[in-house]
Amino acid sequence: MTQVTITSSTVRGFLGTEYFLVKWKGWPESSNTWVPLKNLKCPLLLQYFHSDKNEYLSQLKRGKAVILKNHIKALNPVVAQYIVKKAKQRIALQRWKEELNRKKNHKGMILVENTVDLEGPPLDFYYINEYKPAPGINVMNGITTGCECSDCPAEKCCPEEAGFFLAYNKHKQLKIQPGLPIYECNSYCRCGPECPNRIVQKGTPYSLCIFRTNNGRGWGVKTLQKIKTKRFVMEYVGEVITSEEAERRGQLYDNQGNTYLFDLDYDSDEYTVDAARYGNVSHFVNHSCDPNLQVFNVFIDNLDLRLPRIALFSTRTIKAGEELTFDYQMKGSLDVTSDSDAVSPTRKRIRTVCKCGAVCCRGYLN
């Protein structure tokens, strides 16, 4: 029965034989047929069917079937409709997961999970791995030199050339304070890919899951692996636009309660990253007033201080299955700098209620 795609309803005949209404792959709804259970060779689909049915009935706190006029017991049409929608959602989310993993360029896998509602993949979101500059903005400043180290950072490496300390220790953990920039080795450096000063540029090393939250916060992201403290987790990417364009878009996003605009204000406030339509996994990371991720400015193949890359590092050990969050106001537990020293979201005009649930919750996202 490899052609079965959806089991939408079930009835029990006069002799006790259980039948399932089957949607056949590649055929119109008019070709649906009732098939006895013994002829179905799709245990996973049947498992989904019963699971979805029980989930819906438990939500309603009632599980009585209706009796049709011909005295054949059948599922309530509302229940059958829910099961069909759930099956279609499952297929859509599976295809989205496959698409995300085709497009991502990092080691960790991306999973997708929704056990809360019937919401499917976002319709107007496009996965990217790096900044998508708006016309007229150059996110690569044509750097043509790199360090001459044969053993970074034993010699004069990229951070020292820029007047700062190396950001990582020998265990690839962050050792600098928030507010200080990270200068990694670039494509012109003599060192190879195993250089200890190449961390952010390698992408997310952890497998992550985009999941539907159960408290009205939409999608969220949780780690599927343990993450030690002060480790690089992911990069925040999106469209790079001017601050003027960000103000215009911000007026629209305010009405929707979205918070995807980040000012690149490490040195000035000329540019903003907009991850509303174009972004990576970080697009789905929620805010918390007590976050486990902290933002740092990173420079690799572009040394333009107006255009740092945004990297998220763990502030503490994060358990497998725990949701990842960062403070949209950049006032997390590790931030000992002033607001002007950190990457921060653009100022919002409409106050958005915070649902993070932290003990120290400020009440609003902005």
Coordinates of N, CA and C in Angstrom, one line a residue, residues 42-232:
C42 N 0.5 0.0 5.8 CA 1.1 1.3 6.1 C 1.0 1.6 7.6
P43 N 1.7 0.8 8.4 CA 1.6 0.9 9.9 C 1.9 2.3 10.4
L44 N 2.8 3.1 9.8 CA 3.1 4.4 10.3 C 1.9 5.4 10.1
L45 N 1.3 5.3 8.9 CA 0.1 6.1 8.6 C -1.0 5.8 9.6
L46 N -1.2 4.5 9.9 CA -2.3 4.1 10.8 C -2.0 4.6 12.2
Q47 N -0.7 4.6 12.5 CA -0.3 5.1 13.9 C -0.6 6.6 14.0
Y48 N -0.3 7.3 12.9 CA -0.6 8.7 12.9 C -2.1 8.9 13.0
F49 N -2.9 8.1 12.3 CA -4.3 8.2 12.2 C -4.9 8.1 13.7
H50 N -4.5 7.1 14.3 CA -5.1 6.8 15.7 C -4.5 7.9 16.7
S51 N -3.3 8.3 16.5 CA -2.7 9.3 17.4 C -3.5 10.6 17.2
D52 N -3.7 11.0 16.0 CA -4.4 12.3 15.7 C -5.8 12.2 16.2
K53 N -6.5 11.1 16.0 CA -7.9 10.9 16.4 C -7.9 11.1 18.0
N54 N -7.1 10.4 18.7 CA -7.1 10.4 20.1 C -6.8 11.8 20.7
E55 N -5.8 12.5 20.0 CA -5.4 13.8 20.4 C -6.6 14.8 20.3
Y56 N -7.3 14.7 19.2 CA -8.5 15.6 19.0 C -9.6 15.3 20.0
L57 N -9.9 14.0 20.2 CA -11.0 13.7 21.1 C -10.6 14.0 22.5
S58 N -9.3 13.9 22.9 CA -8.9 14.3 24.2 C -9.1 15.8 24.4
Q59 N -8.8 16.5 23.4 CA -9.0 18.0 23.4 C -10.4 18.4 23.7
L60 N -11.3 17.6 23.1 CA -12.7 17.9 23.2 C -13.3 17.3 24.5
K61 N -12.6 16.4 25.1 CA -13.0 15.6 26.3 C -14.3 14.9 26.0
R62 N -14.4 14.4 24.8 CA -15.5 13.5 24.4 C -15.1 12.6 23.3
G63 N -15.5 11.4 23.3 CA -15.0 10.5 22.3 C -16.1 9.6 21.7
K64 N -17.4 10.0 21.8 CA -18.4 9.2 21.3 C -18.5 9.3 19.8
A65 N -18.7 8.2 19.1 CA -18.8 8.2 17.6 C -20.3 8.5 17.3
V66 N -20.6 8.9 16.1 CA -22.0 9.2 15.7 C -22.5 7.9 15.0
I67 N -23.8 7.8 15.0 CA -24.4 6.6 14.3 C -25.1 7.2 13.0
L68 N -24.7 6.7 11.9 CA -25.2 7.1 10.6 C -26.6 6.4 10.4
K69 N -27.3 6.9 9.4 CA -28.7 6.4 9.2 C -28.6 4.9 8.8
N70 N -27.5 4.4 8.1 CA -27.5 3.0 7.7 C -26.9 2.2 8.9
H71 N -26.8 2.8 10.1 CA -26.4 2.0 11.3 C -24.9 1.6 11.2
I72 N -24.1 2.2 10.4 CA -22.7 1.9 10.3 C -22.0 3.0 11.2
K73 N -21.3 2.5 12.2 CA -20.6 3.4 13.1 C -19.5 4.1 12.4
A74 N -19.3 5.4 12.5 CA -18.3 6.1 11.8 C -17.8 7.3 12.7
L75 N -16.7 7.8 12.3 CA -16.1 9.0 13.0 C -17.0 10.2 12.8
N76 N -17.1 11.0 13.8 CA -17.7 12.3 13.6 C -17.0 13.1 12.4
P77 N -17.7 13.6 11.5 CA -17.0 14.3 10.4 C -16.0 15.4 10.8
V78 N -16.3 16.0 11.9 CA -15.4 17.1 12.4 C -14.0 16.4 12.8
V79 N -14.1 15.2 13.4 CA -12.9 14.5 13.8 C -12.1 14.1 12.5
A80 N -12.9 13.6 11.5 CA -12.2 13.1 10.3 C -11.6 14.3 9.6
Q81 N -12.2 15.5 9.6 CA -11.7 16.6 9.0 C -10.4 17.1 9.7
Y82 N -10.3 17.0 11.0 CA -9.1 17.3 11.8 C -8.0 16.4 11.4
I83 N -8.3 15.1 11.3 CA -7.3 14.1 10.9 C -6.7 14.3 9.5
V84 N -7.5 14.7 8.6 CA -7.0 15.1 7.3 C -6.1 16.3 7.3
K85 N -6.5 17.3 8.0 CA -5.7 18.5 8.1 C -4.4 18.2 8.8
K86 N -4.4 17.4 9.8 CA -3.2 17.0 10.5 C -2.3 16.2 9.6
A87 N -2.8 15.4 8.8 CA -2.0 14.6 7.9 C -1.3 15.5 6.8
K88 N -2.1 16.5 6.3 CA -1.6 17.4 5.3 C -0.5 18.3 6.0
Q89 N -0.7 18.7 7.2 CA 0.3 19.5 7.9 C 1.5 18.7 8.1
R90 N 1.4 17.4 8.5 CA 2.6 16.6 8.7 C 3.4 16.5 7.4
I91 N 2.8 16.3 6.3 CA 3.5 16.3 5.0 C 4.2 17.6 4.7
A92 N 3.4 18.7 4.9 CA 4.0 20.0 4.6 C 5.2 20.3 5.5
L93 N 5.2 19.9 6.8 CA 6.3 20.2 7.7 C 7.5 19.3 7.4
Q94 N 7.2 18.1 6.9 CA 8.3 17.2 6.5 C 9.0 17.7 5.3
R95 N 8.2 18.3 4.3 CA 8.8 18.8 3.1 C 9.6 20.1 3.5
W96 N 9.1 20.9 4.4 CA 9.8 22.1 4.9 C 11.1 21.7 5.5
K97 N 11.1 20.7 6.4 CA 12.3 20.2 7.1 C 13.4 19.8 6.0
E98 N 12.9 19.1 5.0 CA 13.9 18.7 4.0 C 14.4 19.9 3.2
E99 N 13.6 20.8 3.0 CA 14.1 22.1 2.3 C 15.1 22.8 3.1
L100 N 14.8 23.0 4.4 CA 15.7 23.7 5.3 C 17.1 23.0 5.3
N101 N 17.1 21.7 5.4 CA 18.3 20.9 5.4 C 19.1 20.9 4.1
R102 N 18.4 21.1 3.0 CA 19.1 21.2 1.7 C 19.8 22.6 1.6
K103 N 19.1 23.6 2.2 CA 19.7 24.9 2.0 C 20.7 25.3 3.0
K104 N 20.7 24.7 4.2 CA 21.6 25.1 5.3 C 23.0 24.6 4.9
N105 N 24.0 25.4 5.3 CA 25.4 25.0 5.0 C 26.3 24.7 6.2
H106 N 25.6 24.4 7.3 CA 26.3 24.1 8.5 C 26.2 22.6 8.9
K107 N 26.9 22.2 9.9 CA 27.0 20.8 10.3 C 25.7 20.3 10.9
G108 N 25.1 21.1 11.8 CA 24.0 20.6 12.6 C 22.7 20.4 11.7
M109 N 21.9 19.5 12.1 CA 20.6 19.2 11.4 C 19.5 20.1 11.9
I110 N 18.5 20.3 11.1 CA 17.3 21.1 11.5 C 16.1 20.2 11.5
L111 N 15.4 20.1 12.6 CA 14.2 19.4 12.7 C 13.0 20.4 12.9
V112 N 11.8 19.9 12.5 CA 10.6 20.7 12.7 C 9.5 19.9 13.4
E113 N 8.8 20.6 14.4 CA 7.9 19.9 15.2 C 6.7 20.8 15.6
N114 N 5.5 20.3 15.4 CA 4.3 21.0 15.8 C 3.3 20.0 16.4
T115 N 3.2 19.9 17.7 CA 2.2 19.1 18.4 C 1.2 19.9 19.1
V116 N 1.1 21.2 18.7 CA 0.3 22.1 19.4 C -1.0 22.5 18.6
D117 N -0.8 22.8 17.3 CA -2.0 23.3 16.5 C -1.8 22.8 15.1
L118 N -2.6 23.4 14.2 CA -2.5 23.0 12.8 C -1.7 23.9 11.9
E119 N -0.9 24.8 12.5 CA -0.1 25.7 11.8 C 1.0 25.0 11.0
G120 N 1.1 25.4 9.7 CA 2.1 24.8 8.8 C 3.3 25.7 8.7
P121 N 4.2 25.4 7.7 CA 5.3 26.2 7.5 C 5.0 27.6 7.1
P122 N 5.8 28.6 7.5 CA 5.5 30.0 7.2 C 5.5 30.2 5.7
L123 N 4.6 30.9 5.1 CA 4.4 31.0 3.7 C 5.3 32.0 3.1
D124 N 5.8 33.0 3.8 CA 6.6 34.0 3.2 C 8.0 34.1 3.9
F125 N 8.7 33.0 4.1 CA 10.0 33.0 4.7 C 10.9 32.2 3.8
Y126 N 12.1 32.7 3.6 CA 13.1 32.1 2.7 C 14.4 31.9 3.5
Y127 N 14.9 30.7 3.5 CA 16.1 30.4 4.3 C 17.4 30.8 3.6
I128 N 18.2 31.6 4.3 CA 19.5 32.0 3.8 C 20.6 31.7 4.8
N129 N 21.8 31.6 4.4 CA 22.9 31.3 5.3 C 23.8 32.5 5.6
E130 N 23.6 33.6 4.9 CA 24.4 34.8 5.2 C 23.6 36.0 4.8
Y131 N 24.2 37.2 5.1 CA 23.5 38.4 4.9 C 23.1 38.5 3.4
K132 N 21.8 39.1 3.2 CA 21.3 39.4 1.9 C 21.3 40.9 1.8
P133 N 22.3 41.5 1.2 CA 22.3 43.0 1.1 C 21.3 43.6 0.2
A134 N 20.7 44.7 0.6 CA 19.8 45.4 -0.3 C 20.6 46.1 -1.4
P135 N 20.0 46.5 -2.5 CA 20.7 47.1 -3.6 C 21.5 48.4 -3.0
G136 N 22.8 48.5 -3.4 CA 23.6 49.6 -3.0 C 24.4 49.4 -1.7
I137 N 24.2 48.2 -1.1 CA 24.9 47.9 0.2 C 25.9 46.8 -0.1
N138 N 27.1 47.0 0.3 CA 28.2 46.1 0.1 C 28.6 45.5 1.4
V139 N 28.3 44.2 1.6 CA 28.7 43.6 2.9 C 30.1 42.9 2.8
M140 N 30.8 43.1 1.7 CA 32.2 42.6 1.6 C 33.0 43.8 1.1
N141 N 33.9 44.2 2.0 CA 34.7 45.4 1.7 C 36.0 45.1 0.9
G142 N 36.1 43.9 0.4 CA 37.3 43.7 -0.5 C 38.6 43.5 0.3
I143 N 38.5 42.8 1.5 CA 39.7 42.6 2.2 C 40.7 41.8 1.4
T144 N 42.0 42.1 1.4 CA 43.0 41.4 0.6 C 44.1 40.9 1.4
T145 N 44.1 41.0 2.7 CA 45.2 40.6 3.6 C 44.7 39.8 4.7
G146 N 45.6 38.9 5.2 CA 45.2 38.1 6.4 C 46.5 37.9 7.2
C147 N 46.4 37.2 8.3 CA 47.5 36.9 9.2 C 48.5 35.9 8.5
E148 N 49.7 36.0 9.0 CA 50.8 35.1 8.4 C 51.1 34.0 9.4
C149 N 50.2 33.8 10.4 CA 50.5 32.8 11.4 C 50.5 31.4 10.9
S150 N 51.4 30.6 11.4 CA 51.4 29.2 11.1 C 50.8 28.4 12.2
D151 N 50.6 29.0 13.3 CA 50.0 28.4 14.5 C 49.3 29.5 15.3
C152 N 48.1 29.8 14.8 CA 47.3 30.8 15.5 C 46.9 30.3 16.9
P153 N 46.9 31.2 17.9 CA 47.3 32.6 17.9 C 48.7 32.8 18.5
A154 N 49.6 31.9 18.3 CA 50.9 32.0 18.9 C 51.6 33.2 18.4
E155 N 51.3 33.6 17.2 CA 52.0 34.8 16.6 C 51.0 36.0 16.6
K156 N 51.4 37.0 15.9 CA 50.5 38.2 15.8 C 49.3 37.9 14.9
C157 N 48.2 37.6 15.4 CA 47.0 37.1 14.7 C 46.1 38.3 14.4
C158 N 45.0 38.0 13.7 CA 44.0 39.0 13.3 C 43.5 39.9 14.4
P159 N 43.1 39.3 15.6 CA 42.6 40.2 16.6 C 43.6 41.2 17.1
E160 N 44.8 40.8 17.2 CA 45.9 41.7 17.7 C 46.1 42.8 16.6
E161 N 46.1 42.4 15.4 CA 46.2 43.4 14.3 C 45.1 44.5 14.4
A162 N 43.9 44.1 14.9 CA 42.8 45.0 15.0 C 42.8 45.7 16.3
G163 N 43.8 45.4 17.2 CA 43.9 46.0 18.5 C 43.0 45.4 19.6
F164 N 42.7 44.1 19.4 CA 41.9 43.4 20.4 C 42.5 42.1 20.8
F165 N 41.9 41.4 21.8 CA 42.4 40.1 22.2 C 41.7 39.0 21.4
L166 N 42.3 37.8 21.3 CA 41.7 36.6 20.7 C 40.5 36.3 21.5
A167 N 39.3 36.0 20.8 CA 38.1 35.8 21.5 C 37.9 34.4 22.2
Y168 N 38.7 33.4 21.7 CA 38.4 32.1 22.1 C 39.6 31.5 22.9
N169 N 39.3 30.5 23.8 CA 40.4 29.8 24.4 C 40.6 28.5 23.6
K170 N 41.5 27.6 24.1 CA 41.9 26.4 23.4 C 40.7 25.4 23.3
H171 N 39.7 25.6 24.1 CA 38.5 24.7 24.1 C 37.4 25.3 23.2
K172 N 37.7 26.3 22.4 CA 36.8 27.0 21.5 C 35.6 27.7 22.3
Q173 N 35.9 28.1 23.5 CA 35.0 28.8 24.3 C 35.3 30.3 24.3
L174 N 34.2 31.1 24.4 CA 34.4 32.5 24.4 C 35.1 33.0 25.7
K175 N 36.1 33.9 25.6 CA 36.8 34.3 26.8 C 36.8 35.9 26.9
I176 N 36.0 36.6 26.1 CA 35.9 38.0 26.2 C 34.6 38.4 26.7
Q177 N 34.5 39.7 27.2 CA 33.3 40.2 27.8 C 32.3 40.7 26.7
P178 N 31.0 40.7 26.9 CA 30.1 41.3 26.0 C 30.4 42.7 25.7
G179 N 30.2 43.1 24.5 CA 30.5 44.5 24.1 C 31.8 44.6 23.3
L180 N 32.7 43.6 23.5 CA 34.0 43.5 22.8 C 33.8 42.8 21.5
P181 N 34.4 43.2 20.4 CA 34.2 42.5 19.1 C 35.1 41.3 19.0
I182 N 34.6 40.4 18.1 CA 35.4 39.2 17.7 C 36.0 39.4 16.3
Y183 N 37.3 39.2 16.2 CA 37.9 39.2 14.9 C 38.5 37.8 14.6
E184 N 37.8 37.2 13.6 CA 38.3 35.8 13.2 C 39.2 35.9 12.0
C185 N 40.0 34.8 11.8 CA 40.8 34.7 10.7 C 40.0 34.7 9.4
N186 N 40.4 35.2 8.3 CA 39.6 35.3 7.1 C 40.2 34.5 6.0
S187 N 39.6 34.6 4.8 CA 40.0 33.8 3.7 C 41.4 34.0 3.1
Y188 N 42.0 35.1 3.6 CA 43.4 35.4 3.1 C 44.4 35.0 4.1
C189 N 44.0 34.5 5.3 CA 45.0 34.1 6.3 C 45.7 32.8 5.9
R190 N 46.9 32.6 6.4 CA 47.7 31.4 6.0 C 47.2 30.2 6.8
C191 N 46.6 30.4 7.9 CA 46.1 29.3 8.7 C 45.0 28.5 8.0
G192 N 44.9 27.2 8.3 CA 43.9 26.3 7.7 C 42.6 26.3 8.4
P193 N 41.6 25.5 7.9 CA 40.3 25.4 8.5 C 40.2 25.0 9.9
E194 N 41.3 24.3 10.4 CA 41.3 23.9 11.8 C 41.8 24.9 12.8
C195 N 42.1 26.1 12.3 CA 42.5 27.2 13.1 C 41.6 27.5 14.3
P196 N 42.1 27.6 15.5 CA 41.2 27.9 16.6 C 40.5 29.2 16.6
N197 N 40.9 30.1 15.6 CA 40.2 31.4 15.5 C 39.2 31.4 14.3
R198 N 38.7 30.2 14.0 CA 37.6 30.1 13.0 C 36.5 29.3 13.6
I199 N 35.5 30.1 14.2 CA 34.4 29.4 14.9 C 33.1 29.8 14.3
V200 N 32.7 31.1 14.3 CA 31.4 31.6 13.7 C 31.3 31.2 12.3
Q201 N 32.4 31.4 11.5 CA 32.4 31.2 10.1 C 32.0 29.7 9.7
K202 N 32.2 28.8 10.6 CA 31.9 27.4 10.3 C 30.4 27.1 10.5
G203 N 29.6 28.0 11.0 CA 28.2 27.8 11.1 C 27.8 27.0 12.4
T204 N 26.5 26.8 12.5 CA 25.9 26.1 13.7 C 26.4 24.7 13.8
P205 N 27.1 24.4 14.9 CA 27.6 23.0 15.1 C 26.6 22.0 15.7
Y206 N 25.4 22.6 16.2 CA 24.4 21.8 16.9 C 23.2 21.5 16.1
S207 N 22.6 20.3 16.3 CA 21.3 20.0 15.7 C 20.2 20.7 16.5
L208 N 19.3 21.4 15.8 CA 18.3 22.3 16.4 C 16.9 21.9 15.9
C209 N 15.9 22.2 16.7 CA 14.5 21.9 16.3 C 13.7 23.2 16.3
I210 N 13.0 23.5 15.2 CA 12.0 24.6 15.2 C 10.7 24.0 15.6
F211 N 10.2 24.5 16.7 CA 9.0 23.8 17.3 C 7.9 24.9 17.6
R212 N 6.7 24.4 17.6 CA 5.5 25.3 17.9 C 5.4 25.4 19.4
T213 N 5.4 26.6 20.0 CA 5.2 26.8 21.4 C 3.8 26.7 21.8
N214 N 3.5 26.4 23.1 CA 2.2 26.1 23.5 C 1.6 27.3 24.3
N215 N 2.2 28.4 24.3 CA 1.8 29.6 25.1 C 1.6 30.8 24.2
G216 N 1.3 30.6 23.0 CA 1.0 31.8 22.1 C 2.2 32.6 21.6
R217 N 3.5 32.0 21.7 CA 4.6 32.7 21.2 C 5.0 32.3 19.8
G218 N 4.1 31.5 19.2 CA 4.4 31.1 17.8 C 5.5 30.0 17.8
W219 N 6.4 30.1 16.8 CA 7.5 29.1 16.7 C 8.6 29.5 17.6
G220 N 9.3 28.5 18.0 CA 10.5 28.7 18.8 C 11.6 27.7 18.4
V221 N 12.8 27.8 19.0 CA 13.9 26.9 18.7 C 14.4 26.3 19.9
K222 N 14.6 24.9 19.9 CA 15.2 24.2 21.0 C 16.4 23.4 20.5
T223 N 17.4 23.2 21.4 CA 18.5 22.5 21.0 C 18.3 21.0 21.2
L224 N 18.8 20.1 20.4 CA 18.7 18.7 20.5 C 19.9 18.1 21.2
Q225 N 20.9 19.0 21.4 CA 22.2 18.5 22.1 C 22.5 19.4 23.2
K226 N 23.3 18.9 24.2 CA 23.8 19.8 25.3 C 24.7 20.8 24.7
I227 N 24.6 22.0 25.2 CA 25.5 23.1 24.8 C 26.2 23.6 26.0
K228 N 27.5 23.6 26.0 CA 28.3 24.1 27.1 C 28.3 25.6 27.1
T229 N 28.6 26.2 28.3 CA 28.6 27.6 28.4 C 29.7 28.3 27.5
K230 N 29.3 29.5 27.0 CA 30.2 30.4 26.2 C 30.6 29.7 24.9
R231 N 29.7 28.9 24.3 CA 29.9 28.3 23.0 C 29.1 29.0 21.9
F232 N 29.6 29.1 20.7 CA 28.9 29.6 19.6 C 27.7 28.7 19.2

